[in-house]
């Protein structure tokens, strides 16, 4: 007898992954596909043809697909996918990595009195209008990567509210796009004489637990029969919302940190922030609760590159370690380093950073002549750099006296036990918990949202469902911040802020 399963699919920055969970919410099967963005004509993008190749590869690794009772699609948030009325792509996909919308983001932030980061869909749309791009006239739909895949599989043009909150500001009282801001935007572009208004081109908004359609015959055919027609689908969510769900961080005073290609902290608020901060995004949970988001574009890409170089050096000497072994050994070796990395500094910016106001990145390693330049200190500095920008944003929330009872880490940075968790606790000066599913992250969270849609009792909130059915009795490890580590990170961050002046100069000259 086959067990009923629930499927979560996430199109992340480096992997497309499918995770199936059983009735006890445990992962039972998975498949994945590795991909990477490309930099073409000044834009970070992915080819949509590869989306479908990757989805089919990931789904092929999932066992007993006929047992799937519900599923959901997740993806990297934000970005810009523009289509005509027949859903033909009008311009290459512009991902969240792009920092090419500074003018639009600044103007919209001033207009709305609400922070609009560069990577948000509305910033990309308005920048395209300001640029006078020809495709704007033909727009009938704009959406996210998850929204696009969901529509192609179900015919339903809607996204989850957490995903929508990274496209355009949300009215958290009404669970819809902010009507006054929609009016302001339409008035702003009224002299352009465009044949559409903003509400007409945005996807619909759904909250967690709502029915978001079913896999159609055409959708099943697109996946060459790997999913059967008729499977119910949850509202598609972004990687922020699925990360919150995967870590049981959807209630006020809870938070989580997702750390992979990018790094971001999501803190569910009890009250709105007193001021508008360019460094803080205001988004929502999958049920529409307000969330302060500190987002860093750059996390593990630079450390991944160093792992590759150091593995290549090992192979040159006749060793043949697996990539996973090199990661584990280097992470563990970093624990032998000095708490402040011995004066070694790393800036991991492969791309621009909104928190530190840089539109481009240049990875740097810097040290004074008297620094202790050892492998342990170097790699500890490399890992510190993955969370240094996050730390700068979290300082703003501390000044706002935002209460955080628990902070949960998930994503690739936490796959090696203890190391990333210990450094994050020092960086944020808060206890950090990692669960057994810390490395699964978003696709696991999307599978939970699919199960919630299919199995929730009448009136049962997402928080109640997660606490009662998913995380009760789930084991995890919590590390309190170590005083020596925290003091060392404080010294490191002082040097890091000075290094950012060098980074700005490097962007100008290199």
CSV table of C-alpha atoms in Angstrom, one decimal:
chain,number,residue,atom,x,y,z
A,1,UNK,CA,0.0,0.0,0.0
A,2,UNK,CA,1.5,3.3,-1.1
A,3,UNK,CA,1.6,6.2,1.3
A,4,UNK,CA,0.0,9.5,0.3
A,5,UNK,CA,2.6,12.2,-0.4
A,6,UNK,CA,2.7,15.9,-0.8
A,7,UNK,CA,5.2,17.5,-3.2
A,8,UNK,CA,7.1,20.7,-3.0
A,9,UNK,CA,9.0,22.0,-6.0
A,10,UNK,CA,11.4,25.0,-5.8
A,11,UNK,CA,13.2,26.7,-8.5
A,12,UNK,CA,16.2,28.1,-6.6
A,13,UNK,CA,19.2,30.1,-7.7
A,14,UNK,CA,21.4,27.0,-8.0
A,15,UNK,CA,19.1,24.0,-8.0
A,16,UNK,CA,15.6,23.1,-9.1
A,17,UNK,CA,14.5,20.6,-6.4
A,18,UNK,CA,11.5,18.5,-5.8
A,19,UNK,CA,10.8,17.0,-2.3
A,20,UNK,CA,8.0,14.6,-1.4
A,21,UNK,CA,6.8,14.3,2.2
A,22,UNK,CA,4.5,11.7,3.7
A,23,UNK,CA,1.5,11.9,6.0
A,24,UNK,CA,3.8,12.5,9.0
A,25,UNK,CA,5.5,15.4,7.1
A,26,UNK,CA,8.8,13.6,6.7
A,27,UNK,CA,10.8,13.8,3.5
A,28,UNK,CA,10.6,10.5,1.7
A,29,UNK,CA,11.9,11.2,-1.8
A,30,UNK,CA,13.6,13.9,-3.8
A,31,UNK,CA,15.2,14.9,-7.1
A,32,UNK,CA,17.1,17.9,-8.3
A,33,UNK,CA,18.7,19.7,-11.2
A,34,UNK,CA,21.7,22.0,-11.0
A,35,UNK,CA,21.6,25.2,-13.0
A,36,UNK,CA,23.1,28.7,-12.9
A,37,UNK,CA,22.2,32.2,-14.0
A,38,UNK,CA,24.0,33.8,-16.9
A,39,UNK,CA,25.0,37.4,-17.4
A,40,UNK,CA,23.8,38.5,-20.8
A,41,UNK,CA,23.7,42.0,-22.2
A,42,UNK,CA,24.0,43.4,-18.7
A,43,UNK,CA,21.3,41.3,-17.2
A,44,UNK,CA,21.4,38.2,-14.9
A,45,UNK,CA,18.9,35.7,-16.4
A,46,UNK,CA,17.9,32.1,-16.8
A,47,UNK,CA,16.5,30.6,-20.0
A,48,UNK,CA,12.9,29.4,-19.6
A,49,UNK,CA,13.6,26.3,-21.7
A,50,UNK,CA,15.9,25.2,-19.0
A,51,UNK,CA,13.1,25.7,-16.4
A,52,UNK,CA,11.2,22.8,-18.0
A,53,UNK,CA,14.3,20.6,-18.5
A,54,UNK,CA,15.2,21.1,-14.9
A,55,UNK,CA,11.7,20.4,-13.7
A,56,UNK,CA,11.5,17.2,-15.5
A,57,UNK,CA,14.9,16.1,-14.3
A,58,UNK,CA,14.0,16.9,-10.7
A,59,UNK,CA,10.6,15.2,-10.9
A,60,UNK,CA,12.3,12.1,-12.4
A,61,UNK,CA,14.0,11.6,-9.0
A,62,UNK,CA,10.8,11.6,-7.0
A,63,UNK,CA,9.5,8.1,-6.3
A,64,UNK,CA,5.8,7.0,-6.4
A,65,UNK,CA,4.6,10.1,-8.1
A,66,UNK,CA,1.2,8.6,-8.6
A,67,UNK,CA,0.7,8.9,-4.8
A,68,UNK,CA,0.9,12.7,-4.8
A,69,UNK,CA,-2.2,14.2,-3.2
A,70,UNK,CA,-1.3,17.9,-3.5
A,71,UNK,CA,1.7,20.0,-4.7
A,72,UNK,CA,3.0,23.5,-4.8
A,73,UNK,CA,5.5,25.5,-6.8
A,74,UNK,CA,8.0,27.8,-5.2
A,75,UNK,CA,10.8,29.9,-6.7
A,76,UNK,CA,13.3,32.6,-6.1
A,77,UNK,CA,11.3,35.7,-5.3
A,78,UNK,CA,11.1,39.1,-7.1
A,79,UNK,CA,12.5,39.7,-10.6
A,80,UNK,CA,10.6,40.4,-13.8
A,81,UNK,CA,8.9,38.1,-16.3
A,82,UNK,CA,6.8,40.0,-18.8
A,83,UNK,CA,4.4,38.3,-21.2
A,84,UNK,CA,2.0,39.3,-24.0
A,85,UNK,CA,-1.7,38.2,-24.0
A,86,UNK,CA,-0.7,34.8,-25.3
A,87,UNK,CA,2.0,34.3,-22.7
A,88,UNK,CA,4.9,34.8,-25.0
A,89,UNK,CA,7.9,36.1,-23.2
A,90,UNK,CA,8.6,39.7,-24.2
A,91,UNK,CA,12.1,40.1,-22.8
A,92,UNK,CA,14.6,37.8,-21.1
A,93,UNK,CA,13.8,37.0,-17.4
A,94,UNK,CA,15.4,39.5,-15.1
A,95,UNK,CA,16.3,37.9,-11.8
A,96,UNK,CA,16.5,39.2,-8.3
A,97,UNK,CA,20.3,39.4,-8.7
A,98,UNK,CA,20.0,42.5,-11.0
A,99,UNK,CA,20.8,45.9,-9.6
A,100,UNK,CA,19.7,47.9,-12.6
A,101,UNK,CA,16.6,49.6,-11.3
A,102,UNK,CA,18.0,52.2,-8.9
A,103,UNK,CA,16.2,55.2,-10.4
A,104,UNK,CA,12.8,53.4,-10.5
A,105,UNK,CA,13.2,52.0,-7.0
A,106,UNK,CA,14.1,55.4,-5.5
A,107,UNK,CA,11.2,57.2,-7.2
A,108,UNK,CA,8.7,54.6,-6.2
A,109,UNK,CA,9.9,54.5,-2.6
A,110,UNK,CA,9.4,58.3,-2.4
A,111,UNK,CA,6.0,58.1,-4.1
A,112,UNK,CA,4.6,55.3,-1.9
A,113,UNK,CA,6.4,56.2,1.4
A,114,UNK,CA,7.2,52.5,1.4
A,115,UNK,CA,10.5,50.9,0.6
A,116,UNK,CA,10.6,49.4,-2.9
A,117,UNK,CA,13.9,47.5,-3.3
A,118,UNK,CA,15.6,47.2,-6.7
A,119,UNK,CA,14.8,43.6,-7.2
A,120,UNK,CA,11.0,43.9,-6.8
A,121,UNK,CA,8.9,43.3,-9.9
A,122,UNK,CA,7.3,46.7,-9.8
A,123,UNK,CA,10.8,48.4,-9.8
A,124,UNK,CA,11.8,46.4,-12.9
A,125,UNK,CA,8.5,47.2,-14.6
A,126,UNK,CA,8.8,51.0,-13.9
A,127,UNK,CA,12.5,51.0,-14.9
A,128,UNK,CA,11.5,49.4,-18.2
A,129,UNK,CA,8.9,52.2,-18.7
A,130,UNK,CA,11.5,54.9,-17.8
A,131,UNK,CA,14.0,53.3,-20.3
A,132,UNK,CA,11.4,53.4,-23.0
A,133,UNK,CA,11.7,49.7,-23.7
A,134,UNK,CA,9.6,48.6,-26.7
A,135,UNK,CA,8.1,45.5,-25.1
A,136,UNK,CA,6.2,47.6,-22.5
A,137,UNK,CA,3.4,48.4,-24.9
A,138,UNK,CA,2.7,44.7,-25.4
A,139,UNK,CA,2.6,43.6,-21.7
A,140,UNK,CA,-0.5,41.7,-20.7
A,141,UNK,CA,1.0,39.8,-17.7
A,142,UNK,CA,3.9,40.2,-15.3
A,143,UNK,CA,4.7,37.6,-12.8
A,144,UNK,CA,7.5,35.7,-10.9
A,145,UNK,CA,9.2,32.5,-11.8
A,146,UNK,CA,6.9,30.5,-9.5
A,147,UNK,CA,3.9,32.3,-10.8
A,148,UNK,CA,4.9,31.5,-14.4
A,149,UNK,CA,5.4,27.8,-13.8
A,150,UNK,CA,2.2,27.6,-11.7
A,151,UNK,CA,0.2,29.2,-14.6
A,152,UNK,CA,1.7,26.9,-17.2
A,153,UNK,CA,0.7,23.8,-15.1
A,154,UNK,CA,-2.7,24.9,-13.9
A,155,UNK,CA,-4.0,27.8,-16.0
A,156,UNK,CA,-4.4,29.9,-12.8
A,157,UNK,CA,-2.7,33.3,-12.9
A,158,UNK,CA,-2.2,33.9,-9.2
A,159,UNK,CA,0.5,33.8,-6.6
A,160,UNK,CA,0.6,33.4,-2.8
A,161,UNK,CA,0.5,36.6,-0.8
A,162,UNK,CA,4.1,36.2,0.4
A,163,UNK,CA,5.3,36.0,-3.2
A,164,UNK,CA,3.0,38.9,-4.2
A,165,UNK,CA,4.5,41.0,-1.4
A,166,UNK,CA,7.8,40.9,-3.3
A,167,UNK,CA,6.2,42.2,-6.5
A,168,UNK,CA,4.1,45.1,-5.1
A,169,UNK,CA,3.2,46.4,-1.6
A,170,UNK,CA,0.4,44.5,0.1
A,171,UNK,CA,-2.5,45.8,2.2
A,172,UNK,CA,-2.1,43.5,5.2
A,173,UNK,CA,-5.6,44.3,6.4
A,174,UNK,CA,-7.3,43.2,3.2
A,175,UNK,CA,-4.8,40.6,1.9
A,176,UNK,CA,-4.5,42.3,-1.5
A,177,UNK,CA,-2.3,44.8,-3.3
A,178,UNK,CA,-2.4,48.2,-1.7
A,179,UNK,CA,-5.1,50.0,-3.6
A,180,UNK,CA,-3.9,53.6,-2.9
A,181,UNK,CA,-0.4,52.7,-4.2
A,182,UNK,CA,-1.9,51.1,-7.3
A,183,UNK,CA,-3.7,54.3,-8.0
A,184,UNK,CA,-0.5,56.3,-7.4
A,185,UNK,CA,1.4,54.1,-9.8
A,186,UNK,CA,-1.3,54.4,-12.5
A,187,UNK,CA,-1.4,58.2,-12.1
A,188,UNK,CA,2.5,58.2,-12.4
A,189,UNK,CA,2.4,56.5,-15.7
A,190,UNK,CA,-0.8,58.1,-17.1
A,191,UNK,CA,1.1,60.3,-19.5
A,192,UNK,CA,2.7,57.3,-21.1
A,193,UNK,CA,-0.6,56.3,-22.7
A,194,UNK,CA,0.0,52.6,-22.2
A,195,UNK,CA,-2.9,50.2,-23.2
A,196,UNK,CA,-3.0,48.6,-19.7
A,197,UNK,CA,-3.3,49.5,-16.0
A,198,UNK,CA,-1.2,47.9,-13.3
A,199,UNK,CA,-4.1,45.8,-11.7
A,200,UNK,CA,-4.7,44.3,-15.1
A,201,UNK,CA,-1.2,42.9,-15.5
A,202,UNK,CA,-0.4,41.7,-12.0
A,203,UNK,CA,-1.3,38.1,-10.9
A,204,UNK,CA,-4.1,37.5,-8.4
A,205,UNK,CA,-3.3,37.1,-4.7
A,206,UNK,CA,-4.1,34.0,-2.6
A,207,UNK,CA,-3.3,33.1,1.0
A,208,UNK,CA,-2.0,29.8,2.3
A,209,UNK,CA,-4.6,27.1,2.4
A,210,UNK,CA,-6.6,28.4,-0.5
A,211,UNK,CA,-7.2,26.3,-3.6
A,212,UNK,CA,-5.0,27.5,-6.5
A,213,UNK,CA,-6.2,25.1,-9.2
A,214,UNK,CA,-5.2,21.7,-10.5
A,215,UNK,CA,-2.7,20.3,-12.9
A,216,UNK,CA,-4.3,20.5,-16.3
A,217,UNK,CA,-4.0,18.0,-19.2
A,218,UNK,CA,-1.8,20.6,-21.0
A,219,UNK,CA,0.3,21.1,-17.8
A,220,UNK,CA,0.8,17.3,-17.5
A,221,UNK,CA,1.8,17.1,-21.1
A,222,UNK,CA,4.3,19.9,-20.7
A,223,UNK,CA,6.0,17.7,-18.1
A,224,UNK,CA,5.7,14.6,-20.3
A,225,UNK,CA,3.4,12.8,-17.9
A,226,UNK,CA,5.7,13.0,-14.9
A,227,UNK,CA,2.7,14.5,-13.0
A,228,UNK,CA,-0.8,13.4,-13.6
A,229,UNK,CA,-3.7,15.8,-14.4
A,230,UNK,CA,-6.0,16.8,-11.6
A,231,UNK,CA,-3.5,17.1,-8.7
A,232,UNK,CA,-4.6,20.0,-6.5
A,233,UNK,CA,-2.1,22.9,-6.2
A,234,UNK,CA,-1.4,25.3,-3.4
A,235,UNK,CA,-0.7,29.0,-4.0
A,236,UNK,CA,2.8,29.4,-5.5
A,237,UNK,CA,5.1,31.0,-2.9
A,238,UNK,CA,8.5,32.6,-3.0
A,239,UNK,CA,11.6,31.1,-1.3
A,240,UNK,CA,11.1,33.5,1.7
A,241,UNK,CA,7.6,32.2,2.5
A,242,UNK,CA,8.6,28.6,2.1
A,243,UNK,CA,11.6,29.1,4.3
A,244,UNK,CA,9.4,30.6,7.0
A,245,UNK,CA,7.1,27.6,6.7
A,246,UNK,CA,10.0,25.1,6.7
A,247,UNK,CA,11.3,26.5,10.0
A,248,UNK,CA,8.0,27.1,11.8
A,249,UNK,CA,8.7,30.9,11.7
A,250,UNK,CA,5.3,32.2,10.7
A,251,UNK,CA,4.1,33.6,14.0
A,252,UNK,CA,5.0,37.0,15.5
A,253,UNK,CA,8.3,37.2,17.3
A,254,UNK,CA,9.7,34.3,15.3
A,255,UNK,CA,12.3,34.6,12.6
A,256,UNK,CA,14.5,32.5,10.3
A,257,UNK,CA,17.6,32.9,8.2
A,258,UNK,CA,17.8,31.3,4.8
A,259,UNK,CA,21.4,31.1,3.6
A,260,UNK,CA,22.4,29.8,0.2
A,261,UNK,CA,23.2,31.8,-2.9
A,262,UNK,CA,21.6,34.7,-1.2
A,263,UNK,CA,21.0,35.3,2.5
A,264,UNK,CA,17.9,36.7,4.1
A,265,UNK,CA,16.4,37.0,7.5
A,266,UNK,CA,12.6,37.1,7.9
A,267,UNK,CA,11.3,38.4,11.2
A,268,UNK,CA,7.5,38.3,11.8
A,269,UNK,CA,6.5,41.6,13.5
A,270,UNK,CA,4.2,42.5,16.3
A,271,UNK,CA,3.9,46.1,15.0
A,272,UNK,CA,5.0,48.1,11.9
A,273,UNK,CA,8.5,49.6,11.9
A,274,UNK,CA,8.5,53.3,13.0
A,275,UNK,CA,10.4,54.4,9.9
A,276,UNK,CA,11.0,53.5,6.2
A,277,UNK,CA,14.4,51.9,5.7
A,278,UNK,CA,16.0,51.3,2.3
A,279,UNK,CA,17.8,48.4,3.9
A,280,UNK,CA,14.6,46.6,5.1
A,281,UNK,CA,11.9,45.0,2.9
A,282,UNK,CA,8.4,44.8,4.2
A,283,UNK,CA,6.8,41.6,3.0
A,284,UNK,CA,4.4,39.0,4.5
A,285,UNK,CA,4.1,35.5,5.6
A,286,UNK,CA,2.1,33.0,3.4
A,287,UNK,CA,-0.9,34.0,5.5
A,288,UNK,CA,-0.4,37.8,5.2
A,289,UNK,CA,1.3,38.7,8.5
A,290,UNK,CA,3.8,41.6,8.3
A,291,UNK,CA,7.5,40.6,8.0
A,292,UNK,CA,10.7,42.6,8.1
A,293,UNK,CA,13.1,41.1,5.6
A,294,UNK,CA,16.8,41.8,5.6
A,295,UNK,CA,18.1,40.6,2.2
A,296,UNK,CA,21.7,40.1,1.1
A,297,UNK,CA,22.2,39.3,-2.6
A,298,UNK,CA,25.5,37.6,-1.8
A,299,UNK,CA,26.0,34.6,0.4
A,300,UNK,CA,27.8,31.4,-0.6
A,301,UNK,CA,28.7,32.0,-4.3
A,302,UNK,CA,32.2,33.3,-3.3
A,303,UNK,CA,32.8,30.6,-0.8
A,304,UNK,CA,31.6,28.0,-3.3
A,305,UNK,CA,34.2,29.3,-5.7
A,306,UNK,CA,37.0,29.0,-3.1
A,307,UNK,CA,35.9,25.5,-2.3
A,308,UNK,CA,36.3,24.7,-6.0
A,309,UNK,CA,39.8,26.3,-6.2
A,310,UNK,CA,41.0,24.5,-3.0
A,311,UNK,CA,39.6,21.1,-4.3
A,312,UNK,CA,41.5,21.7,-7.5
A,313,UNK,CA,44.7,22.3,-5.5
A,314,UNK,CA,44.1,19.0,-3.6
A,315,UNK,CA,43.6,17.1,-6.9
A,316,UNK,CA,46.9,18.7,-8.2
A,317,UNK,CA,48.7,17.0,-5.4
A,318,UNK,CA,47.2,13.6,-6.2
A,319,UNK,CA,44.2,13.6,-3.8
A,320,UNK,CA,40.6,13.1,-5.1
A,321,UNK,CA,38.2,14.4,-2.4
A,322,UNK,CA,34.6,14.8,-3.2
A,323,UNK,CA,33.2,18.3,-3.3
A,324,UNK,CA,31.1,17.5,-0.2
A,325,UNK,CA,34.1,16.3,1.7
A,326,UNK,CA,36.0,19.5,0.8
A,327,UNK,CA,33.1,21.6,2.1
A,328,UNK,CA,33.0,19.7,5.4
A,329,UNK,CA,36.7,19.7,6.0
A,330,UNK,CA,37.0,23.5,5.3
A,331,UNK,CA,34.0,24.4,7.4
A,332,UNK,CA,35.3,22.4,10.3
A,333,UNK,CA,38.9,23.7,9.8
A,334,UNK,CA,37.5,27.3,10.1
A,335,UNK,CA,36.6,26.5,13.7
A,336,UNK,CA,40.3,26.5,14.5
A,337,UNK,CA,40.6,30.1,13.3
A,338,UNK,CA,40.8,33.2,15.6
A,339,UNK,CA,37.4,34.6,16.6
A,340,UNK,CA,38.2,37.8,14.6
A,341,UNK,CA,39.8,35.8,11.7
A,342,UNK,CA,43.2,37.0,12.7
A,343,UNK,CA,42.8,40.2,10.8
A,344,UNK,CA,41.9,38.5,7.5
A,345,UNK,CA,39.0,40.2,5.7
A,346,UNK,CA,36.8,39.0,2.8
A,347,UNK,CA,34.1,40.8,0.9
A,348,UNK,CA,32.0,38.2,-1.0
A,349,UNK,CA,30.2,40.5,-3.4
A,350,UNK,CA,29.7,38.8,-6.7
A,351,UNK,CA,26.8,41.1,-7.4
A,352,UNK,CA,25.5,44.4,-6.0
A,353,UNK,CA,24.1,44.8,-2.5
A,354,UNK,CA,21.1,46.9,-1.6
A,355,UNK,CA,21.8,47.0,2.2
A,356,UNK,CA,25.3,48.5,1.6
A,357,UNK,CA,24.2,50.5,-1.5
A,358,UNK,CA,26.4,49.0,-4.1
A,359,UNK,CA,25.1,48.3,-7.6
A,360,UNK,CA,28.0,45.9,-8.5
A,361,UNK,CA,30.3,43.6,-6.7
A,362,UNK,CA,34.0,42.7,-6.8
A,363,UNK,CA,35.0,39.8,-4.5
A,364,UNK,CA,38.0,40.8,-2.4
A,365,UNK,CA,40.4,39.3,0.1
A,366,UNK,CA,42.4,41.8,2.2
A,367,UNK,CA,44.8,41.6,5.1
A,368,UNK,CA,47.4,43.7,6.8
A,369,UNK,CA,51.0,42.5,6.7
A,370,UNK,CA,50.7,41.4,10.3
A,371,UNK,CA,47.5,39.4,9.9
A,372,UNK,CA,47.5,35.7,10.7
A,373,UNK,CA,47.0,34.4,7.2
A,374,UNK,CA,46.2,30.7,7.9
A,375,UNK,CA,43.8,28.4,6.1
A,376,UNK,CA,41.5,28.4,9.2
A,377,UNK,CA,41.5,32.2,9.4
A,378,UNK,CA,41.0,32.6,5.7
A,379,UNK,CA,38.0,30.3,5.5
A,380,UNK,CA,36.5,31.6,8.7
A,381,UNK,CA,36.6,35.1,7.2
A,382,UNK,CA,35.1,33.7,4.0
A,383,UNK,CA,32.2,32.3,6.1
A,384,UNK,CA,31.9,35.4,8.2
A,385,UNK,CA,31.5,37.4,4.9
A,386,UNK,CA,28.5,35.3,4.0
A,387,UNK,CA,26.5,36.9,6.9
A,388,UNK,CA,28.3,40.2,7.4
A,389,UNK,CA,25.8,42.2,5.3
A,390,UNK,CA,22.9,40.5,7.0
A,391,UNK,CA,24.4,41.6,10.3
A,392,UNK,CA,24.4,45.2,9.2
A,393,UNK,CA,20.7,45.0,8.4
A,394,UNK,CA,19.8,43.2,11.6
A,395,UNK,CA,21.4,46.1,13.5
A,396,UNK,CA,18.5,48.3,12.2
A,397,UNK,CA,15.9,45.9,13.6
A,398,UNK,CA,17.8,45.9,17.0
A,399,UNK,CA,17.5,49.7,17.0
A,400,UNK,CA,13.8,49.4,16.3
A,401,UNK,CA,13.6,47.1,19.4
A,402,UNK,CA,12.0,44.3,17.3
A,403,UNK,CA,11.5,41.3,19.6
A,404,UNK,CA,12.8,37.9,18.4
A,405,UNK,CA,12.1,34.9,20.6
A,406,UNK,CA,13.6,32.4,18.2
A,407,UNK,CA,15.8,32.4,15.0
A,408,UNK,CA,16.0,29.3,12.9
A,409,UNK,CA,18.6,28.7,10.2
A,410,UNK,CA,18.1,26.7,7.0
A,411,UNK,CA,19.7,26.3,3.6
A,412,UNK,CA,23.1,25.1,2.4
A,413,UNK,CA,25.2,27.2,4.8
A,414,UNK,CA,23.9,25.0,7.6
A,415,UNK,CA,24.5,21.5,6.1
A,416,UNK,CA,27.7,21.1,7.9
A,417,UNK,CA,26.6,20.7,11.6
A,418,UNK,CA,27.4,23.5,14.1
A,419,UNK,CA,29.7,25.7,12.0
A,420,UNK,CA,27.3,28.1,10.1
A,421,UNK,CA,24.9,27.9,13.1
A,422,UNK,CA,27.6,29.0,15.5
A,423,UNK,CA,28.8,31.9,13.4
A,424,UNK,CA,25.2,33.1,12.7
A,425,UNK,CA,24.5,33.1,16.5
A,426,UNK,CA,27.6,35.3,17.0
A,427,UNK,CA,26.7,37.6,14.1
A,428,UNK,CA,23.1,38.2,15.2
A,429,UNK,CA,23.8,37.8,19.0
A,430,UNK,CA,20.8,35.5,19.2
A,431,UNK,CA,20.2,31.8,19.8
A,432,UNK,CA,20.0,29.9,16.5
A,433,UNK,CA,18.2,26.6,16.0
A,434,UNK,CA,18.7,24.2,13.1
A,435,UNK,CA,16.3,21.4,12.5
A,436,UNK,CA,16.9,18.0,10.8
A,437,UNK,CA,15.5,19.5,7.6
A,438,UNK,CA,17.8,22.5,7.7
A,439,UNK,CA,19.4,21.6,4.4
A,440,UNK,CA,16.1,21.0,2.6
A,441,UNK,CA,14.7,24.5,3.1
A,442,UNK,CA,12.3,25.9,0.5
A,443,UNK,CA,11.0,22.8,-1.3
A,444,UNK,CA,10.3,21.1,2.0
A,445,UNK,CA,8.4,24.3,3.1
A,446,UNK,CA,6.4,24.2,-0.1
A,447,UNK,CA,5.5,20.6,0.4
A,448,UNK,CA,4.2,21.6,3.9
A,449,UNK,CA,2.1,24.3,2.4
A,450,UNK,CA,0.6,21.8,-0.1
A,451,UNK,CA,-0.2,19.4,2.8
A,452,UNK,CA,-1.8,22.3,4.8
A,453,UNK,CA,-4.0,23.1,1.9
A,454,UNK,CA,-5.1,19.5,1.5
A,455,UNK,CA,-5.4,18.5,5.1
A,456,UNK,CA,-6.2,21.5,7.3
A,457,UNK,CA,-9.3,21.4,9.5
A,458,UNK,CA,-11.9,24.2,9.1
A,459,UNK,CA,-10.5,27.3,10.6
A,460,UNK,CA,-7.1,25.9,11.4
A,461,UNK,CA,-4.4,28.5,10.9
A,462,UNK,CA,-1.1,27.8,9.3
A,463,UNK,CA,0.6,28.4,12.7
A,464,UNK,CA,-1.7,25.9,14.4
A,465,UNK,CA,-1.2,23.3,11.7
A,466,UNK,CA,2.6,23.5,11.9
A,467,UNK,CA,2.7,23.5,15.7
A,468,UNK,CA,0.2,20.6,16.0
A,469,UNK,CA,1.0,18.3,13.1
A,470,UNK,CA,4.5,19.1,11.8
A,471,UNK,CA,6.9,20.4,14.5
A,472,UNK,CA,5.6,18.9,17.6
A,473,UNK,CA,8.4,16.7,18.9
A,474,UNK,CA,10.7,17.5,16.0
A,475,UNK,CA,14.3,17.4,17.1
A,476,UNK,CA,16.7,20.3,16.5
A,477,UNK,CA,19.8,21.8,18.0
A,478,UNK,CA,20.0,25.3,19.5
A,479,UNK,CA,23.2,27.2,20.0
A,480,UNK,CA,23.4,30.3,22.2
A,481,UNK,CA,25.9,32.9,21.0
A,482,UNK,CA,29.4,32.3,22.4
A,483,UNK,CA,30.7,35.5,24.1
A,484,UNK,CA,34.2,35.0,22.6
A,485,UNK,CA,32.8,34.4,19.1
A,486,UNK,CA,30.4,37.4,19.4
A,487,UNK,CA,33.3,39.7,20.4
A,488,UNK,CA,35.4,38.4,17.5
A,489,UNK,CA,32.6,39.0,15.0
A,490,UNK,CA,32.2,42.5,16.3
A,491,UNK,CA,35.8,43.2,15.6
A,492,UNK,CA,35.5,41.5,12.2
A,493,UNK,CA,32.5,43.6,11.2
A,494,UNK,CA,34.3,46.8,12.1
A,495,UNK,CA,37.1,45.8,9.7
A,496,UNK,CA,34.4,44.7,7.1
A,497,UNK,CA,32.8,48.1,7.1
A,498,UNK,CA,36.2,49.7,6.4
A,499,UNK,CA,36.7,47.1,3.6
A,500,UNK,CA,33.5,48.3,2.0
A,501,UNK,CA,35.2,51.6,1.2
A,502,UNK,CA,37.8,49.5,-0.7
A,503,UNK,CA,35.0,47.6,-2.4
A,504,UNK,CA,33.4,50.8,-3.7
A,505,UNK,CA,36.7,51.8,-5.1
A,506,UNK,CA,37.2,48.4,-6.7
A,507,UNK,CA,33.9,48.6,-8.4
A,508,UNK,CA,34.9,52.0,-9.9
A,509,UNK,CA,38.4,50.8,-11.1
A,510,UNK,CA,38.1,47.1,-11.9
